[in-house]
Structures are given as structure tokens and as C-alpha cells.
CSV table of C-alpha atoms in Angstrom, one decimal:
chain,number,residue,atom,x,y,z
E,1,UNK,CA,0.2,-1.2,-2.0
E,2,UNK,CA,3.4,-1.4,0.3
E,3,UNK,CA,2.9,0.5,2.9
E,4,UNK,CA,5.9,2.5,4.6
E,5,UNK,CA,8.0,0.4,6.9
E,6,UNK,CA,5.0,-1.9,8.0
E,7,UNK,CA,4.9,-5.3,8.4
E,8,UNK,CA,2.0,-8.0,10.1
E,9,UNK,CA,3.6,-10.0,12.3
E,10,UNK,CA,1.6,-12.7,13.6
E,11,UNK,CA,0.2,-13.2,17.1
E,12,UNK,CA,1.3,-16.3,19.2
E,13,UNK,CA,-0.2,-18.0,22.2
E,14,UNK,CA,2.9,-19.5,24.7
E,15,UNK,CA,1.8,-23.1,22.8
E,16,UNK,CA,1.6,-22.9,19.0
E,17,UNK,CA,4.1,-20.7,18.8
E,18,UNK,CA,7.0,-22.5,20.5
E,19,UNK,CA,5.8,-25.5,18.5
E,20,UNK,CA,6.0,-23.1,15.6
E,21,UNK,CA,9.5,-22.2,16.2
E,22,UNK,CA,10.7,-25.8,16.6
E,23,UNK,CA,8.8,-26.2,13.3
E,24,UNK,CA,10.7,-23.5,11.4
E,25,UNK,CA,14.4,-24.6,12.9
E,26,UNK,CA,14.1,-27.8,11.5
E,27,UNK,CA,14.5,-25.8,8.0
E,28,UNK,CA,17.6,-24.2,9.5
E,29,UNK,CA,19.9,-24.8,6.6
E,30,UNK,CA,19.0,-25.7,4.9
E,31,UNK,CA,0.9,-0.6,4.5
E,32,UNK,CA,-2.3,1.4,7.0
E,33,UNK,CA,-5.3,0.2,5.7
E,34,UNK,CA,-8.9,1.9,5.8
E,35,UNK,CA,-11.6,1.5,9.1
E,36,UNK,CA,-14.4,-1.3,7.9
E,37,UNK,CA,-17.5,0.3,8.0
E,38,UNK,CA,-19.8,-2.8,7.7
E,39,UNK,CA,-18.4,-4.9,10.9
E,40,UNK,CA,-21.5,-7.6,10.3
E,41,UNK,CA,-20.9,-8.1,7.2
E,42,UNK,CA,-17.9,-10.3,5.3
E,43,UNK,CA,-14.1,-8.5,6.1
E,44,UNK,CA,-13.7,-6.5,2.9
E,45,UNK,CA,-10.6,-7.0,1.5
E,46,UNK,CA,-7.4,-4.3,1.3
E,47,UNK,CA,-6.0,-4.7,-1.9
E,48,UNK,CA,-7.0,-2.5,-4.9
E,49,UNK,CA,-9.6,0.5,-5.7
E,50,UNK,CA,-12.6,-0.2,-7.2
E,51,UNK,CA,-12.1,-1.9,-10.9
E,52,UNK,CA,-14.4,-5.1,-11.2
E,53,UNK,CA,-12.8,-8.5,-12.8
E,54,UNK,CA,-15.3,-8.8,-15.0
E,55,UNK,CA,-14.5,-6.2,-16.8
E,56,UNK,CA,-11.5,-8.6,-18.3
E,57,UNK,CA,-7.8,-8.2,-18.3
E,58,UNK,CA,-6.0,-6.3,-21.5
E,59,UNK,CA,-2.8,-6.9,-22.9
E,60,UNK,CA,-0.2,-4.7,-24.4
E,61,UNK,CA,-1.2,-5.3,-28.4
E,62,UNK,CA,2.4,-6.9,-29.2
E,63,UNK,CA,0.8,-9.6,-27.0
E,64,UNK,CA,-2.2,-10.6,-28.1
E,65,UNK,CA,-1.5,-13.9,-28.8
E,66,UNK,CA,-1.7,-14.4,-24.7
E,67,UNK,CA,-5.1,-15.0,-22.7
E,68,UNK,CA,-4.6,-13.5,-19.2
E,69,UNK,CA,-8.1,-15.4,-18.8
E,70,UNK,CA,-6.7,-18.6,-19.2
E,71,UNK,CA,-3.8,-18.1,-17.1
E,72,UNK,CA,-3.6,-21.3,-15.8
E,73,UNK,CA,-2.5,-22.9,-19.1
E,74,UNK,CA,0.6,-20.0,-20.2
E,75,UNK,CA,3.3,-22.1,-20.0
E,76,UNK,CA,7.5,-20.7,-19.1
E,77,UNK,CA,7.2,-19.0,-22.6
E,78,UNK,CA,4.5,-17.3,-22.1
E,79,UNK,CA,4.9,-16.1,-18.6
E,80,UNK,CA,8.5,-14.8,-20.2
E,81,UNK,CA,6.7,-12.4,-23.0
E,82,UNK,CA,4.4,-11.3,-20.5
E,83,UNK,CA,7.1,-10.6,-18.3
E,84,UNK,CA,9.9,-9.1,-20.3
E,85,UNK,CA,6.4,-6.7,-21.8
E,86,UNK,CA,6.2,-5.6,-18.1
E,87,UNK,CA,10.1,-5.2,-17.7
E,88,UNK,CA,11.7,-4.8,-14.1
E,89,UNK,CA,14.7,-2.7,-13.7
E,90,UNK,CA,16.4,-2.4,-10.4
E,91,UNK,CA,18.7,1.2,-10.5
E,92,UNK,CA,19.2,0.1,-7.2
E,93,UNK,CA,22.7,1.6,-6.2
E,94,UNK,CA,24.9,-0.1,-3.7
E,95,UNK,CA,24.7,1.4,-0.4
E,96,UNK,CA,22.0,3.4,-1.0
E,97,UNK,CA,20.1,1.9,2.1
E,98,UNK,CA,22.3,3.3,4.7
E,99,UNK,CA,21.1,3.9,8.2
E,100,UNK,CA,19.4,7.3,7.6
E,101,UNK,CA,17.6,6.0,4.8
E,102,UNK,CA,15.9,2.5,6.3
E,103,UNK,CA,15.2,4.5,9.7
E,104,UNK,CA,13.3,7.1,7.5
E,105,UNK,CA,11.1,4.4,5.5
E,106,UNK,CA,7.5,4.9,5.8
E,107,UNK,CA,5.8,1.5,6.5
E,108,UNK,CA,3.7,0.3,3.5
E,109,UNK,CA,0.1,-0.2,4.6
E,110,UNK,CA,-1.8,-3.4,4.0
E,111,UNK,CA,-4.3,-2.7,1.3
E,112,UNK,CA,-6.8,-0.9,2.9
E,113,UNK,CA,-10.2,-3.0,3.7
E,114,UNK,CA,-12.6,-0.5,2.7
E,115,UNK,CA,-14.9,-1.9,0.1
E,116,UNK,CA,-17.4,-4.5,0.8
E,117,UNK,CA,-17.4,-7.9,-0.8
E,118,UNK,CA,-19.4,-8.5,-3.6
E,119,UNK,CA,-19.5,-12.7,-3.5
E,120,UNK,CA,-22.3,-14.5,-2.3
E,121,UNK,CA,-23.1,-15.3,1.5
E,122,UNK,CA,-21.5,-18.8,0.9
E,123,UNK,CA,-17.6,-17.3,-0.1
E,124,UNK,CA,-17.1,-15.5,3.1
E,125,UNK,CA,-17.3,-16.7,6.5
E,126,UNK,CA,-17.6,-14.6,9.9
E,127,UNK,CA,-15.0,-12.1,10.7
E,128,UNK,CA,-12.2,-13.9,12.9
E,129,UNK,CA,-11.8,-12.7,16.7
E,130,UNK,CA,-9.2,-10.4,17.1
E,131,UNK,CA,-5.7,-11.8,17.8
E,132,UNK,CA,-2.8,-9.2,19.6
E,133,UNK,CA,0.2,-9.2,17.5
E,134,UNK,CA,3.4,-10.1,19.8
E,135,UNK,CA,7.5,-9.5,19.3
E,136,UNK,CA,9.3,-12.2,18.3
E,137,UNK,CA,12.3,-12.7,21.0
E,138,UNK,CA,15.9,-11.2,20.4
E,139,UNK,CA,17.4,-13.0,19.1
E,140,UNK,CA,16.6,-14.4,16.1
E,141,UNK,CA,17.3,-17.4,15.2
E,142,UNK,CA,18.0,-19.3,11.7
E,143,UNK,CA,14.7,-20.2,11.5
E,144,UNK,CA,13.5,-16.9,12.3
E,145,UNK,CA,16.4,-14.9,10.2
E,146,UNK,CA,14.7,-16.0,7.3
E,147,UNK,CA,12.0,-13.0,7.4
E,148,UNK,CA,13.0,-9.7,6.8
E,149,UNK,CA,12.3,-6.6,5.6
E,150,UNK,CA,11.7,-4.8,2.1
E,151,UNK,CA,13.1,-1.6,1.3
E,152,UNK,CA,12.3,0.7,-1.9
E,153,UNK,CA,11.2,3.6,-3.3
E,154,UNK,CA,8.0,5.0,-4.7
E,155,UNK,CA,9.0,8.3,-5.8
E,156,UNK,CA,12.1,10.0,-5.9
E,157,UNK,CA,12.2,11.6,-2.2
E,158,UNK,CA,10.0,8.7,-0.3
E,159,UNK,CA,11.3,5.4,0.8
E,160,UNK,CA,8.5,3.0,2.2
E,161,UNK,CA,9.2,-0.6,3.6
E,162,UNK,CA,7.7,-4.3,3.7
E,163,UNK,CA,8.1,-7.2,5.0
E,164,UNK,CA,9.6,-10.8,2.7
E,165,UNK,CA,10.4,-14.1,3.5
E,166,UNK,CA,13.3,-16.5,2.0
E,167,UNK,CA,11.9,-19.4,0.1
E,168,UNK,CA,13.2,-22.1,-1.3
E,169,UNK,CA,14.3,-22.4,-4.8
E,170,UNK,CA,14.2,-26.2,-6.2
E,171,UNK,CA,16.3,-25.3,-8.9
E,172,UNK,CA,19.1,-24.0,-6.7
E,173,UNK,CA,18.2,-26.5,-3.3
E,174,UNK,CA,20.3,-25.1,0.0
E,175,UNK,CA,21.5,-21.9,-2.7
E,176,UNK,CA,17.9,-19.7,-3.2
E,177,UNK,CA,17.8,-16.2,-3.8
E,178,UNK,CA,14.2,-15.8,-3.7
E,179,UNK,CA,12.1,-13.9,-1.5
E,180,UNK,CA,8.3,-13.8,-1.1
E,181,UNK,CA,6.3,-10.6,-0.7
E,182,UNK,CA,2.8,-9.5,-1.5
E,183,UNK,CA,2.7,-7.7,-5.0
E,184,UNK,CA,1.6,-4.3,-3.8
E,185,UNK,CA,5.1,-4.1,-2.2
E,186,UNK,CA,6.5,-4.4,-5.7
E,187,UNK,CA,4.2,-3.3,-8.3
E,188,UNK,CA,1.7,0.0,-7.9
E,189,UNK,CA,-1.0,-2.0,-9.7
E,190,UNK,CA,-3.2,-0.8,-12.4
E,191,UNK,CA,-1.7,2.1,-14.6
E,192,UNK,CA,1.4,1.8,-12.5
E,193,UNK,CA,4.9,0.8,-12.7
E,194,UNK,CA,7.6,-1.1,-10.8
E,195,UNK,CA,8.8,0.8,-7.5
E,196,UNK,CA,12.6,1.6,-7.5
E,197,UNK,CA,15.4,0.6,-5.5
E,198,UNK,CA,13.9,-2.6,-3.9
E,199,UNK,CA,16.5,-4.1,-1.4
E,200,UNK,CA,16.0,-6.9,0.9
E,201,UNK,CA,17.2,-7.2,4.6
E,202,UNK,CA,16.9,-10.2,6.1
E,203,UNK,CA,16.8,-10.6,9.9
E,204,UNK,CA,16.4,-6.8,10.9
E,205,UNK,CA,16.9,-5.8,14.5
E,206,UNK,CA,18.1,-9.7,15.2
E,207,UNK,CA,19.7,-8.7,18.2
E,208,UNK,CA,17.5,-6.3,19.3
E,209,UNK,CA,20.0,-3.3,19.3
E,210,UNK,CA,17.4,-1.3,18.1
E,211,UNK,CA,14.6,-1.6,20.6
E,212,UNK,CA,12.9,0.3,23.0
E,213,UNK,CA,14.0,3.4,20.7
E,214,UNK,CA,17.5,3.1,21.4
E,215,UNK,CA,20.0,4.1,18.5
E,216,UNK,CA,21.9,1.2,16.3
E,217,UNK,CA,24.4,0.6,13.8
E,218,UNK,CA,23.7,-0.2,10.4
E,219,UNK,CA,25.6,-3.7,11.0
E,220,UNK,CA,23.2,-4.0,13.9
E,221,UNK,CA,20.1,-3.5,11.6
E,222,UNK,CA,21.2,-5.8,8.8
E,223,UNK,CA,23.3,-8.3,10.1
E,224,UNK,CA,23.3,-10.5,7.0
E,225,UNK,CA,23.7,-6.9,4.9
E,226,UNK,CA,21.7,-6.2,2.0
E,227,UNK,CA,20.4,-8.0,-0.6
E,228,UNK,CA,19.6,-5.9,-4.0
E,229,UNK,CA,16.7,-7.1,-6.4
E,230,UNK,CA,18.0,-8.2,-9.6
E,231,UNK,CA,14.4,-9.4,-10.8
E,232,UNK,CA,10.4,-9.4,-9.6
E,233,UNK,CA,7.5,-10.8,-11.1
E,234,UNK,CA,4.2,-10.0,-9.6
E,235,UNK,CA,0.8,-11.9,-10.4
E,236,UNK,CA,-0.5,-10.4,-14.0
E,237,UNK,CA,-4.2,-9.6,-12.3
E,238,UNK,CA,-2.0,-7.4,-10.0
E,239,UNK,CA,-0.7,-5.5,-12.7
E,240,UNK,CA,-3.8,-5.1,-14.5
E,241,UNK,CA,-6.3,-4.4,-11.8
E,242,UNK,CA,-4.9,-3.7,-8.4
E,243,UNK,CA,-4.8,-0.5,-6.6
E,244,UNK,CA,-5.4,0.8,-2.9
E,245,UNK,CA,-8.3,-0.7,-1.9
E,246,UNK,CA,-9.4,-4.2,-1.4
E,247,UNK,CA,-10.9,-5.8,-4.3
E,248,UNK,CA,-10.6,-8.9,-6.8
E,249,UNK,CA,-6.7,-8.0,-7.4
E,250,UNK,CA,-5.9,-8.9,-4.0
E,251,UNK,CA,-6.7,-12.8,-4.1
E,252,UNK,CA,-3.7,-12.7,-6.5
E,253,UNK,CA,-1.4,-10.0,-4.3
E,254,UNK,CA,1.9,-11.9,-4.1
E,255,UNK,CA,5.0,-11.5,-6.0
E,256,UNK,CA,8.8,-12.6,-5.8
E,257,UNK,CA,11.8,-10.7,-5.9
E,258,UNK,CA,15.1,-12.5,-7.0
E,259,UNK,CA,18.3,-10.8,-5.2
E,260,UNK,CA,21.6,-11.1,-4.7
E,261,UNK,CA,24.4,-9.6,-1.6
E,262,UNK,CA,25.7,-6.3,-2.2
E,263,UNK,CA,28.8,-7.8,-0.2
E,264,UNK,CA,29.5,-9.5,-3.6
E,265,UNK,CA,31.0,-12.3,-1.5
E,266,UNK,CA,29.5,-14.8,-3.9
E,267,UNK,CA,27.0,-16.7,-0.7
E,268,UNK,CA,23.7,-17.7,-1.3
E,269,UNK,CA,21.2,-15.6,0.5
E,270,UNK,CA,20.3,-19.0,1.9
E,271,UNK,CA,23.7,-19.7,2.4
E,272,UNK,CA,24.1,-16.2,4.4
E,273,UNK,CA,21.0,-16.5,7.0
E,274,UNK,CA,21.0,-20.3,7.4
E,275,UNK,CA,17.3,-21.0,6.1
E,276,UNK,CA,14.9,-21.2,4.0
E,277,UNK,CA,10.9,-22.1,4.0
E,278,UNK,CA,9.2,-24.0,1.2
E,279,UNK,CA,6.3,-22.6,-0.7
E,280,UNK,CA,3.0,-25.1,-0.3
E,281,UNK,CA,1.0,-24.4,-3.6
E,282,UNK,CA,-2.1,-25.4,-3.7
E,283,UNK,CA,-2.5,-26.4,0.0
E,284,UNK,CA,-5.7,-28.4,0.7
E,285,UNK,CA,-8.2,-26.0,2.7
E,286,UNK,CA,-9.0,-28.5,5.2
E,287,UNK,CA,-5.5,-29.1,6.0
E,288,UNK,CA,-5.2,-25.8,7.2
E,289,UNK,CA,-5.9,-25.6,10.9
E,290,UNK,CA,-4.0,-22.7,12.1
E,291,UNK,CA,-1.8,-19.8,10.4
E,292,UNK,CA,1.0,-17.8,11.9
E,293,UNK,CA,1.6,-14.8,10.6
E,294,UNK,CA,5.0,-12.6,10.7
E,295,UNK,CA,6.0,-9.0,9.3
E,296,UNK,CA,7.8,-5.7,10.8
E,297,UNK,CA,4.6,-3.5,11.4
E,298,UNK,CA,5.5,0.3,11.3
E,299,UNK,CA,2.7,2.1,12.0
E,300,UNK,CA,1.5,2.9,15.7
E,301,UNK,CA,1.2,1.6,17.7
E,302,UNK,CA,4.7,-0.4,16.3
E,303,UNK,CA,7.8,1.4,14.9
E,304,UNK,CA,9.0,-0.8,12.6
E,305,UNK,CA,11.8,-2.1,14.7
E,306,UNK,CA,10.5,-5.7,16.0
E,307,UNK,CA,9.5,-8.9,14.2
E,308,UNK,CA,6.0,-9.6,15.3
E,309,UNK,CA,3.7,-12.6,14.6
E,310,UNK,CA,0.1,-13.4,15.3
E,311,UNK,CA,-0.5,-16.6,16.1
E,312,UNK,CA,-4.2,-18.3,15.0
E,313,UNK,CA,-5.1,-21.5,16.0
E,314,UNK,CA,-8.1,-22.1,14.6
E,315,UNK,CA,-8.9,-22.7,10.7
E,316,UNK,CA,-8.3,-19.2,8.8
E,317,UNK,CA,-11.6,-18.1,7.8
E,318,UNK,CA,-12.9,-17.2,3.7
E,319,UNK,CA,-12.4,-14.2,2.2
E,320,UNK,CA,-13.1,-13.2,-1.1
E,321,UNK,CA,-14.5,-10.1,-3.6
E,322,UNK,CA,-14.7,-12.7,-6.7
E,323,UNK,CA,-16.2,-16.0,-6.4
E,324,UNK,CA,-13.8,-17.1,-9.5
E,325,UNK,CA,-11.1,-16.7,-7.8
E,326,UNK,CA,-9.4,-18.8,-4.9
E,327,UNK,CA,-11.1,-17.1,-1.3
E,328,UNK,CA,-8.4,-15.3,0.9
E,329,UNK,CA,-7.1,-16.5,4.3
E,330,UNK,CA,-8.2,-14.6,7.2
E,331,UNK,CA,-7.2,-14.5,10.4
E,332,UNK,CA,-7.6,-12.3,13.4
E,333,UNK,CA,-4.1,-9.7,13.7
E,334,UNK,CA,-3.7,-6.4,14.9
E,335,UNK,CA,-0.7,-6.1,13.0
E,336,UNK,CA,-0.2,-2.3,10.9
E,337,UNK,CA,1.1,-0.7,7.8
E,338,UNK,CA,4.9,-2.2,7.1
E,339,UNK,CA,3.8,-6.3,7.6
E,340,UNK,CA,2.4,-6.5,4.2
E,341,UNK,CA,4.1,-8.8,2.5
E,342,UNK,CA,5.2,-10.9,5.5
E,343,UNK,CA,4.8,-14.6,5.6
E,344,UNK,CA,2.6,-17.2,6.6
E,345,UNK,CA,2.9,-20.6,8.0
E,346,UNK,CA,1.6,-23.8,8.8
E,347,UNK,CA,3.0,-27.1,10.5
E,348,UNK,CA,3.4,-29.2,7.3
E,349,UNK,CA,4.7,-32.9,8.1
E,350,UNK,CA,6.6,-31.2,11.0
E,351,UNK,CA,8.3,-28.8,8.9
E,352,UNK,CA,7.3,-25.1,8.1
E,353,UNK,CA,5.7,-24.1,5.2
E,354,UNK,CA,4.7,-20.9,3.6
E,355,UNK,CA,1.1,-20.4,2.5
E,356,UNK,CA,0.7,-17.3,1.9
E,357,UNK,CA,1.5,-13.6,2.5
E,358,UNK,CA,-0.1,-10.5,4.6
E,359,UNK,CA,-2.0,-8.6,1.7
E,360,UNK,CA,-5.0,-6.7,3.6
E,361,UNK,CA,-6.7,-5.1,6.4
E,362,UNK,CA,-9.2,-3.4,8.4
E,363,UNK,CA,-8.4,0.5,10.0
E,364,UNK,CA,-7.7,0.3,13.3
E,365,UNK,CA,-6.2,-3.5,13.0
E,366,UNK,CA,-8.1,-6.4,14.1
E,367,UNK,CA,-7.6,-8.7,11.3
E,368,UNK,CA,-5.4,-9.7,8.3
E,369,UNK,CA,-6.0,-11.1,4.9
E,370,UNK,CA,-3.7,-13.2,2.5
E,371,UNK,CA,-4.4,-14.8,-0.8
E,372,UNK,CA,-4.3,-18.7,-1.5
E,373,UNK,CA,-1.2,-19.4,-3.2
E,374,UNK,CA,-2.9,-22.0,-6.3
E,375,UNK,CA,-1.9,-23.2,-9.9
E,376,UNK,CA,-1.3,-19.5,-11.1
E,377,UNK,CA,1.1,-18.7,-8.0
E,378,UNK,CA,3.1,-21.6,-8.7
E,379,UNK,CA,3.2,-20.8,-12.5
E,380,UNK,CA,5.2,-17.2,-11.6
E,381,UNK,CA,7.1,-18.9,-9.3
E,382,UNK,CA,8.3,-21.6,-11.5
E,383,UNK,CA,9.4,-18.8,-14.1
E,384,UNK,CA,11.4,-17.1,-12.0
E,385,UNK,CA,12.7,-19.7,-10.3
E,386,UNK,CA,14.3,-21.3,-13.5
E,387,UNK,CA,14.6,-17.8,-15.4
E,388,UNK,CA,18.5,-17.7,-16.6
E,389,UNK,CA,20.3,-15.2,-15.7
């Protein structure tokens, strides 16, 4: 689930990550989580209590005609019905995210790791060494300005925070509104609902105004303003099985939030911060040789304030609770409550591309989890990238 004002930024070493950097500015335009009790064995994932997949997905009865086990043949139609069954509606009200109320945020936690897996010895490879999350320099840059941080609600007095990144929409090239997140910053999971108020502000803290403790302006904190959600879809197992700890739901934790400027000045959001980062569905496993990982982690020993990253140069390692389902990536990352959601990238063809999200985690930090982005991630994306106004 989000987890208040936390994000997972990923660490880098002097190397990768300038090449990353240069990667990611070629695209210029264009929660806390439970202590792991078994260290020897597979990382548990952090995403949802305790409900098993096999005990099958449900539908609402006016939609019975759709298999959430066959998933991977719903076509636009069907991922509408499903959607509009599970409406989002933003009451968002402009201004409401004022300086007060993003300083006063709680960091959403990555879902906390503190079930074991239940795959087989072959799913799941050795827990990866432990990689120190480090700040991203002020300030940012375009390539940088395209991560940010989620605002909303999840009950009437508490606001909590994650962290999004802005992808590119191929039906609206160099105009996207789209922003990536994992779908326990959106959705509370089984038996739950949409949180409230979800706003999206790219590039926080860019020029560092607000570091080291020191007092800023609301103007310093969102440079590029903020950017209301007008629509979300989540992942459907999300909905029906996820919770707060790790389990099956989270190797399907990622979601998308459509927004738009509360300026009203009538600018992209890609437009606004000068970037966007392509989504790689389906990436070949072996092509994956090193992940770097961003978010705004809140909780300590981070306040929420910097972009952090943790850089891993080696081949994410496998993590999964259902052998079904498509393993996690897993790197080392001492990243905290208020990354979730954050991106993460790879050197594709010398450009940046996202493969996937921070989702879950060990208490205290020493390693974070993100689901594969396959055929079913691209389906929801594809809906809400060509979903009509």
C-alpha cells in the first residue's frame, strides 16, 4: 500500500549512474515495510496480506461474462467494463495540496516483506547484497524532472505520498499525461477502494530549496505545479487480492494515473517538464543486466525531501510468491516508506527505459522488489492510454 511520503530511490555507483543520466537526457523532450524474519531464505515479497491466488479472482455479478483468469486475452472492451465496474473518481479540489499539506504527508511504505515465499527453490534466487540509496544532485534536470512525487489521501484527516514517473503515451507522442506508480499507491487492494485526492508533482525539491531541513515555498517544491488525476487503473489482481503484506498481488502492483495541470494552461505534462521515459513490456530477462531505481523515500532515515536512486549493476535477482505469475525484480536498496511507486530503468539501445516500479521491501531496508511489467501490464496501459476522454 502507499506508504506516507516514501519513495525508493535507487543507489548509484560514480559509473553507471552518470551513464544513466546521459541515458535518461537523451529522452529530454521529448510505504515502511516489515523486518524479514527468514534472511536464508527467498526475499518475501511486500505487497498484500495473506489471501492465496489460487483461491481465484471474483467478479462483480453484472460481469460475469469476463475471466480475470484469462486476463491476457480481455481485449479494450473488456478492460473498459471492468474498469468503469471499479469506477475512479478524483474529488480532488484545486489547491488542495498547498505547502502545509505535502509537508505533512506521511510516506507510503513499500509493501511490507513479511511473509515467506511459497514457490519452489527454482523461482527465487539469493537475496541481492545490500546497495546504499544516494540523492540525486540539485538540480534536476529534464531527464531527471520526469520523476516525482504522488500525493493523496486515505482517509479524511491523513495524506500519505509516493513516488510516479512520466511515461510516454504513443497515442499522444511528445503530449503524455501518464504517470506510472505501483498500484498500492492508488488502490487499497482487496475489499478496498480508490484513495482520494491523488495529485501528481513532478520534479519536487528540483532546486534543492528544501534540503538540509531548510524551509521552502510551495513554487520551490513544485516547480512544474500540480498535476490532478483525472483517471487510474490499477492491475485487476491488485484489486481483488492485494493488501499489506507481500504476496501473489504484488507481481501485478503497478498502476497508471492519467492527470492533467491545475494551472489550466492547456501544456502537456510532458510538454511542462521536458521528458518523458518509455515503458518496455515484456523485456527479455536476460537483457536485463542492471536496474536503477528512483523514488522520494520518507521514512528515516530520509525525509522525503530528496530524489534518491540505487544504482545495481548486476542482473536483478527472482522474486516471486506464485510460480504462475511473472517473478519480481530484485535488487539490493535501502530505500524507505514514500519510494513505492518510483521507477525503474535500464539502458535500452542507449535510451532509458522503464521496467518496472518499487513495490516491496524488507524492515530495516536492504532490498527492493518490483514486478515484471508483461502482456497484462501492457493490456491496462493500452486502455488507458487510448481511453477517450
Amino acid at each position: 500500500m502507499p506508504s506516507d511520503a516514501r519513495t525508493a530511490p535507487i543507489r548509484r555507483t560514480a559509473g553507471p549512474a552518470a551513464a544513466v543520466l546521459t541515458v535518461l537526457a537523451l529522452a529530454a523532450t521529448a510505504c515502511g515495510p516489515e523486518d524479514d524474519t527468514s534472511p536464508k531464505a527467498a526475499p518475501p515479497a511486500s505487497a498484500t496480506a495473506s489471501p492465496s491466488s489460487k483461491a481465484g479472482l471474483s467478479l462483480p455479478k453484472s460481469l460475469k461474462d469476463l475471466n480475470l483468469q484469462d486476463l491476457k486475452n480481455w481485449s479494450l472492451s473488456d478492460w473498459s467494463k471492468w474498469a468503469d465496474a471499479h469506477g475512479f473518481k478524483n474529488d480532488l479540489v484545486k489547491g488542495f495540496w498547498d505547502l502545509t499539506r505535502m509537508e505533512g504527508a506521511k510516506g507510503m511504505d513499500p509493501q511490507e516483506a513479511g511473509i515467506q515465499s511459497t514457490t519452489t527453490a527454482p523461482e527465487n534466487d539469493p537475496q541481492p547484497s545490500v546497495i546504499t540509496a544516494k540523492p540525486q544532485q540539485h538540480p534536476y534536470s529534464a531527464s531527471t524532472a520526469v520523476l516525482g512525487k504522488i500525493f493523496m489521501t486515505v482517509d479524511a484527516d491523513t495524506g500519505a505520498v509516493c513516488s510516479g514517473t512520466v511515461v510516454s503515451d504513443p497515442a499522444h507522442p511528445g503530449r503524455s499525461n501518464l504517470v506510472w506508480t505501483a498500484a498500492h499507491c492508488l488502490h487499497e487492494g482487496k475489499g478496498g477502494d480508490w484513495f482520494k485526492k491523488i495529485s501528481f508533482v513532478p520534479s519536487f525539491n528540483r532546486a534543492g530549496a528544501a534540503s538540509g531541513g531548510k524551509r521552502a515555498t510551495e513554487a520551490q517544491l513544485a516547480p512544474y505545479g500540480s498535476w490532478a488525476a483525472d483517471y487510474a487503473v490499477v492491475s485487476p489482481q491488485w484489486v481483488e487480492e492485494g493488501g499489506h503484506k507481500g504476496g501473489p498481488a504484488s507481481q501485478y502492483d503497478f498502476g497508471v494515473i492519467r492527470v492533467h495541470s491545475e494551472s489550466g494552461d492547456g501544456r502537456s505534462l510532458e510538454e511542462t517538464v521536458g521528458s518523458s521515459v518509455p515503458v518496455w513490456f515484456n523485456a527479455p530477462r536476460d537483457q536485463i543486466t542492471s536496474a536503477f531505481a528512483y523514488g522520494y523515500p520518507q521514512a528515516a532515515p530520509f525525509d522525503g525531501r530528496e530524489l534518491e536512486h540505487c544504482d545495481s549493476t548486476v542482473k536483478p535477482a527472482r522474486l516471486s510468491f506464485d510460480a504462475s505469475r511473472p517473478s519480481m525484480y530484485n535488487i539490493g536498496c535501502t530505500m524507505t516508506g514514500g519510494s513505492s511507486g518510483g521507477g525503474w530503468f535500464v539502458n535500452r539501445g542507449g535510451k532509458p527505459a522503464l521496467i518496472s516500479n518499487n513495490s516491496i521491501g524488507p524492515r530495516p531496508a536492504a532490498w527492493m522488489a518490483g514486478p515484471a511489467l508483461g502482456a497484462q501490464a501492457k493490456q491496462m496501459f493500452d486502455y488507458i492510454s487510448q481511453k477517450k476522454d
